[in-house]
PDB file of C-alpha atoms in Angstrom:
ATOM      1  CA  MET A1345      -5.704 -10.655 -16.929  1.00  0.00           C
ATOM      2  CA  LEU A1346      -8.371  -8.351 -17.454  1.00  0.00           C
ATOM      3  CA  ALA A1347      -9.456  -7.392 -20.814  1.00  0.00           C
ATOM      4  CA  LYS A1348      -9.063  -3.723 -21.751  1.00  0.00           C
ATOM      5  CA  ALA A1349     -11.995  -1.664 -22.859  1.00  0.00           C
ATOM      6  CA  PRO A1350     -12.504  -0.497 -26.589  1.00  0.00           C
ATOM      7  CA  GLY A1351     -11.056   2.731 -27.232  1.00  0.00           C
ATOM      8  CA  HIS A1352     -14.573   4.474 -27.375  1.00  0.00           C
ATOM      9  CA  LEU A1353     -15.171   3.623 -23.860  1.00  0.00           C
ATOM     10  CA  ARG A1354     -13.556   4.875 -20.656  1.00  0.00           C
ATOM     11  CA  SER A1355     -13.879   3.863 -16.994  1.00  0.00           C
ATOM     12  CA  ASN A1356     -15.628   6.176 -14.551  1.00  0.00           C
ATOM     13  CA  ALA A1357     -13.559   5.645 -11.446  1.00  0.00           C
ATOM     14  CA  ARG A1358     -16.659   6.674  -9.264  1.00  0.00           C
ATOM     15  CA  THR A1359     -18.824   3.950 -10.473  1.00  0.00           C
ATOM     16  CA  SER A1360     -16.337   1.494 -11.918  1.00  0.00           C
ATOM     17  CA  ALA A1361     -18.540   1.399 -14.936  1.00  0.00           C
ATOM     18  CA  PHE A1362     -17.715   1.935 -18.681  1.00  0.00           C
ATOM     19  CA  ILE A1363     -19.402   4.869 -20.328  1.00  0.00           C
ATOM     20  CA  PRO A1364     -19.076   6.590 -23.789  1.00  0.00           C
ATOM     21  CA  ALA A1365     -16.013   8.918 -23.764  1.00  0.00           C
ATOM     22  CA  ALA A1366     -17.972  11.598 -25.481  1.00  0.00           C
ATOM     23  CA  GLU A1367     -20.555  11.558 -23.025  1.00  0.00           C
ATOM     24  CA  ASN A1368     -19.707  12.536 -19.262  1.00  0.00           C
ATOM     25  CA  ARG A1369     -23.240  12.599 -17.968  1.00  0.00           C
ATOM     26  CA  LEU A1370     -26.325  10.471 -18.121  1.00  0.00           C
ATOM     27  CA  PRO A1371     -29.183  11.863 -20.339  1.00  0.00           C
ATOM     28  CA  GLN A1372     -31.325  14.288 -18.288  1.00  0.00           C
ATOM     29  CA  PRO A1373     -35.201  13.538 -17.817  1.00  0.00           C
ATOM     30  CA  SER A1374     -37.442  15.319 -20.351  1.00  0.00           C
ATOM     31  CA  TRP A1375     -39.148  17.023 -17.375  1.00  0.00           C
ATOM     32  CA  ARG A1376     -35.840  18.769 -16.371  1.00  0.00           C
ATOM     33  CA  SER A1377     -35.575  20.635 -19.790  1.00  0.00           C
ATOM     34  CA  THR A1378     -39.008  21.346 -19.785  1.00  0.00           C
ATOM     35  CA  THR A1379     -38.736  23.082 -16.258  1.00  0.00           C
ATOM     36  CA  ARG A1380     -35.733  24.903 -17.280  1.00  0.00           C
ATOM     37  CA  GLN A1381     -37.530  26.441 -20.406  1.00  0.00           C
ATOM     38  CA  HIS A1382     -40.870  26.889 -18.297  1.00  0.00           C
ATOM     39  CA  PRO A1383     -39.940  27.318 -14.935  1.00  0.00           C
ATOM     40  CA  HIS A1384     -43.935  27.338 -13.743  1.00  0.00           C
ATOM     41  CA  ALA A1385     -44.683  23.999 -15.739  1.00  0.00           C
ATOM     42  CA  LEU A1386     -44.620  21.959 -12.753  1.00  0.00           C
ATOM     43  CA  ALA A1387     -45.820  24.738  -9.977  1.00  0.00           C
ATOM     44  CA  ALA A1388     -49.050  22.885  -9.352  1.00  0.00           C
ATOM     45  CA  ALA A1389     -47.658  19.538  -8.804  1.00  0.00           C
ATOM     46  CA  VAL A1390     -44.837  20.964  -6.731  1.00  0.00           C
ATOM     47  CA  ALA A1391     -47.214  22.888  -4.510  1.00  0.00           C
ATOM     48  CA  LEU A1392     -49.506  19.833  -4.061  1.00  0.00           C
ATOM     49  CA  TYR A1393     -46.712  17.592  -3.232  1.00  0.00           C
ATOM     50  CA  GLY A1394     -45.175  20.368  -0.557  1.00  0.00           C
ATOM     51  CA  ALA A1395     -48.631  20.222   0.998  1.00  0.00           C
ATOM     52  CA  VAL A1396     -48.644  16.546   1.410  1.00  0.00           C
ATOM     53  CA  LEU A1397     -45.340  16.645   2.713  1.00  0.00           C
ATOM     54  CA  GLY A1398     -46.277  19.399   5.365  1.00  0.00           C
ATOM     55  CA  GLY A1399     -49.290  17.217   6.194  1.00  0.00           C
ATOM     56  CA  THR A1400     -47.127  14.139   6.673  1.00  0.00           C
ATOM     57  CA  ALA A1401     -44.971  16.274   8.852  1.00  0.00           C
ATOM     58  CA  ALA A1402     -47.694  17.810  10.894  1.00  0.00           C
ATOM     59  CA  THR A1403     -49.199  14.286  11.510  1.00  0.00           C
ATOM     60  CA  ALA A1404     -45.909  12.729  12.616  1.00  0.00           C
ATOM     61  CA  ALA A1405     -45.456  15.701  15.047  1.00  0.00           C
ATOM     62  CA  ARG A1406     -48.543  14.783  16.894  1.00  0.00           C
ATOM     63  CA  CYS A1407     -47.113  11.179  17.478  1.00  0.00           C
ATOM     64  CA  SER A1408     -44.435   9.870  19.756  1.00  0.00           C
ATOM     65  CA  PRO A1409     -41.132  11.714  19.689  1.00  0.00           C
ATOM     66  CA  LEU A1410     -39.518   8.875  17.831  1.00  0.00           C
ATOM     67  CA  ILE A1411     -41.961   9.051  14.853  1.00  0.00           C
ATOM     68  CA  ALA A1412     -41.982  12.934  14.982  1.00  0.00           C
ATOM     69  CA  SER A1413     -38.198  12.905  14.728  1.00  0.00           C
ATOM     70  CA  GLY A1414     -38.494  10.348  11.625  1.00  0.00           C
ATOM     71  CA  GLY A1415     -40.976  12.831  10.029  1.00  0.00           C
ATOM     72  CA  VAL A1416     -38.597  15.567  10.470  1.00  0.00           C
ATOM     73  CA  LEU A1417     -35.814  13.516   8.773  1.00  0.00           C
ATOM     74  CA  PHE A1418     -38.263  12.500   5.999  1.00  0.00           C
ATOM     75  CA  LEU A1419     -39.315  16.398   5.441  1.00  0.00           C
ATOM     76  CA  ALA A1420     -35.422  17.075   5.450  1.00  0.00           C
ATOM     77  CA  SER A1421     -34.470  14.253   2.727  1.00  0.00           C
ATOM     78  CA  ASP A1422     -37.547  15.540   0.342  1.00  0.00           C
ATOM     79  CA  THR A1423     -36.385  19.255   0.877  1.00  0.00           C
ATOM     80  CA  ILE A1424     -32.830  18.513  -0.008  1.00  0.00           C
ATOM     81  CA  LEU A1425     -33.955  16.117  -2.961  1.00  0.00           C
ATOM     82  CA  ALA A1426     -36.074  18.871  -4.179  1.00  0.00           C
ATOM     83  CA  PHE A1427     -33.134  21.486  -4.168  1.00  0.00           C
ATOM     84  CA  ARG A1428     -31.077  18.702  -5.898  1.00  0.00           C
ATOM     85  CA  ILE A1429     -33.687  18.514  -8.735  1.00  0.00           C
ATOM     86  CA  PHE A1430     -34.355  22.022  -9.258  1.00  0.00           C
ATOM     87  CA  MET A1431     -31.312  23.699  -8.196  1.00  0.00           C
ATOM     88  CA  PRO A1432     -28.612  21.384  -9.021  1.00  0.00           C
ATOM     89  CA  GLU A1433     -25.844  23.926  -9.337  1.00  0.00           C
ATOM     90  CA  SER A1434     -26.470  25.136  -6.013  1.00  0.00           C
ATOM     91  CA  MET A1435     -26.070  21.628  -4.273  1.00  0.00           C
ATOM     92  CA  PRO A1436     -22.625  20.005  -3.610  1.00  0.00           C
ATOM     93  CA  ASP A1437     -22.400  16.469  -4.533  1.00  0.00           C
ATOM     94  CA  ILE A1438     -22.482  15.190  -0.742  1.00  0.00           C
ATOM     95  CA  THR A1439     -25.988  16.028  -0.766  1.00  0.00           C
ATOM     96  CA  SER A1440     -26.856  12.905  -3.017  1.00  0.00           C
ATOM     97  CA  ALA A1441     -25.760  10.641   0.093  1.00  0.00           C
ATOM     98  CA  LEU A1442     -27.294  13.040   2.493  1.00  0.00           C
ATOM     99  CA  VAL A1443     -30.561  12.668   0.752  1.00  0.00           C
ATOM    100  CA  MET A1444     -30.466   8.860   1.227  1.00  0.00           C
ATOM    101  CA  LEU A1445     -29.153   8.879   4.875  1.00  0.00           C
ATOM    102  CA  THR A1446     -32.044  11.182   6.017  1.00  0.00           C
ATOM    103  CA  TYR A1447     -34.675   9.261   4.082  1.00  0.00           C
ATOM    104  CA  CYS A1448     -33.674   5.998   5.500  1.00  0.00           C
ATOM    105  CA  ALA A1449     -33.167   7.014   8.982  1.00  0.00           C
ATOM    106  CA  GLY A1450     -36.544   8.881   8.842  1.00  0.00           C
ATOM    107  CA  GLN A1451     -38.343   5.943   7.700  1.00  0.00           C
ATOM    108  CA  GLY A1452     -36.559   3.510  10.158  1.00  0.00           C
ATOM    109  CA  MET A1453     -37.468   5.940  12.944  1.00  0.00           C
ATOM    110  CA  ILE A1454     -41.174   6.041  11.778  1.00  0.00           C
ATOM    111  CA  VAL A1455     -41.452   2.413  11.521  1.00  0.00           C
ATOM    112  CA  ALA A1456     -39.553   1.907  14.735  1.00  0.00           C
ATOM    113  CA  GLY A1457     -42.066   4.400  16.519  1.00  0.00           C
ATOM    114  CA  PHE A1458     -45.031   2.554  15.307  1.00  0.00           C
ATOM    115  CA  LEU A1459     -43.610  -0.822  16.217  1.00  0.00           C
ATOM    116  CA  ARG A1460     -42.987   0.294  19.707  1.00  0.00           C
ATOM    117  CA  SER A1461     -46.548   1.699  19.837  1.00  0.00           C
ATOM    118  CA  LEU A1462     -47.974  -1.441  19.158  1.00  0.00           C
ATOM    119  CA  GLY A1463     -45.866  -3.442  21.872  1.00  0.00           C
ATOM    120  CA  GLY A1464     -46.600  -0.951  24.675  1.00  0.00           C
ATOM    121  CA  THR A1465     -49.889   0.072  26.466  1.00  0.00           C
ATOM    122  CA  GLY A1466     -50.987   3.739  26.765  1.00  0.00           C
ATOM    123  CA  SER A1467     -48.461   5.119  24.239  1.00  0.00           C
ATOM    124  CA  ARG A1468     -49.733   7.291  21.235  1.00  0.00           C
ATOM    125  CA  VAL A1469     -48.733   6.226  17.998  1.00  0.00           C
TER     126      VAL A1469
END
């Protein structure tokens, strides 16, 4: 027989974990409240990271089609993630899984393309 949770806890059906009844959401990171109060607080960091992502995608585009496709998926995952972080009200819940799907597929394709280039002759990385 399973023990019942204390009255101040309730089960969350999505995670099968017990969370306090009064608190339905996890605490938000402090930078989220800072960006809501001061929207330009992270502008330089976001611009720099965007430039790095753009450079990564441009570099991947010059490689084999498998690596280029992986670069596109990686760029897509970070773009979706940025919208989830900075505009969460506009993103449906499914995008959380979509971030992981595109990230894992993209990284896998980049690695597979690199490993394939090591085994063949005359192919470009």
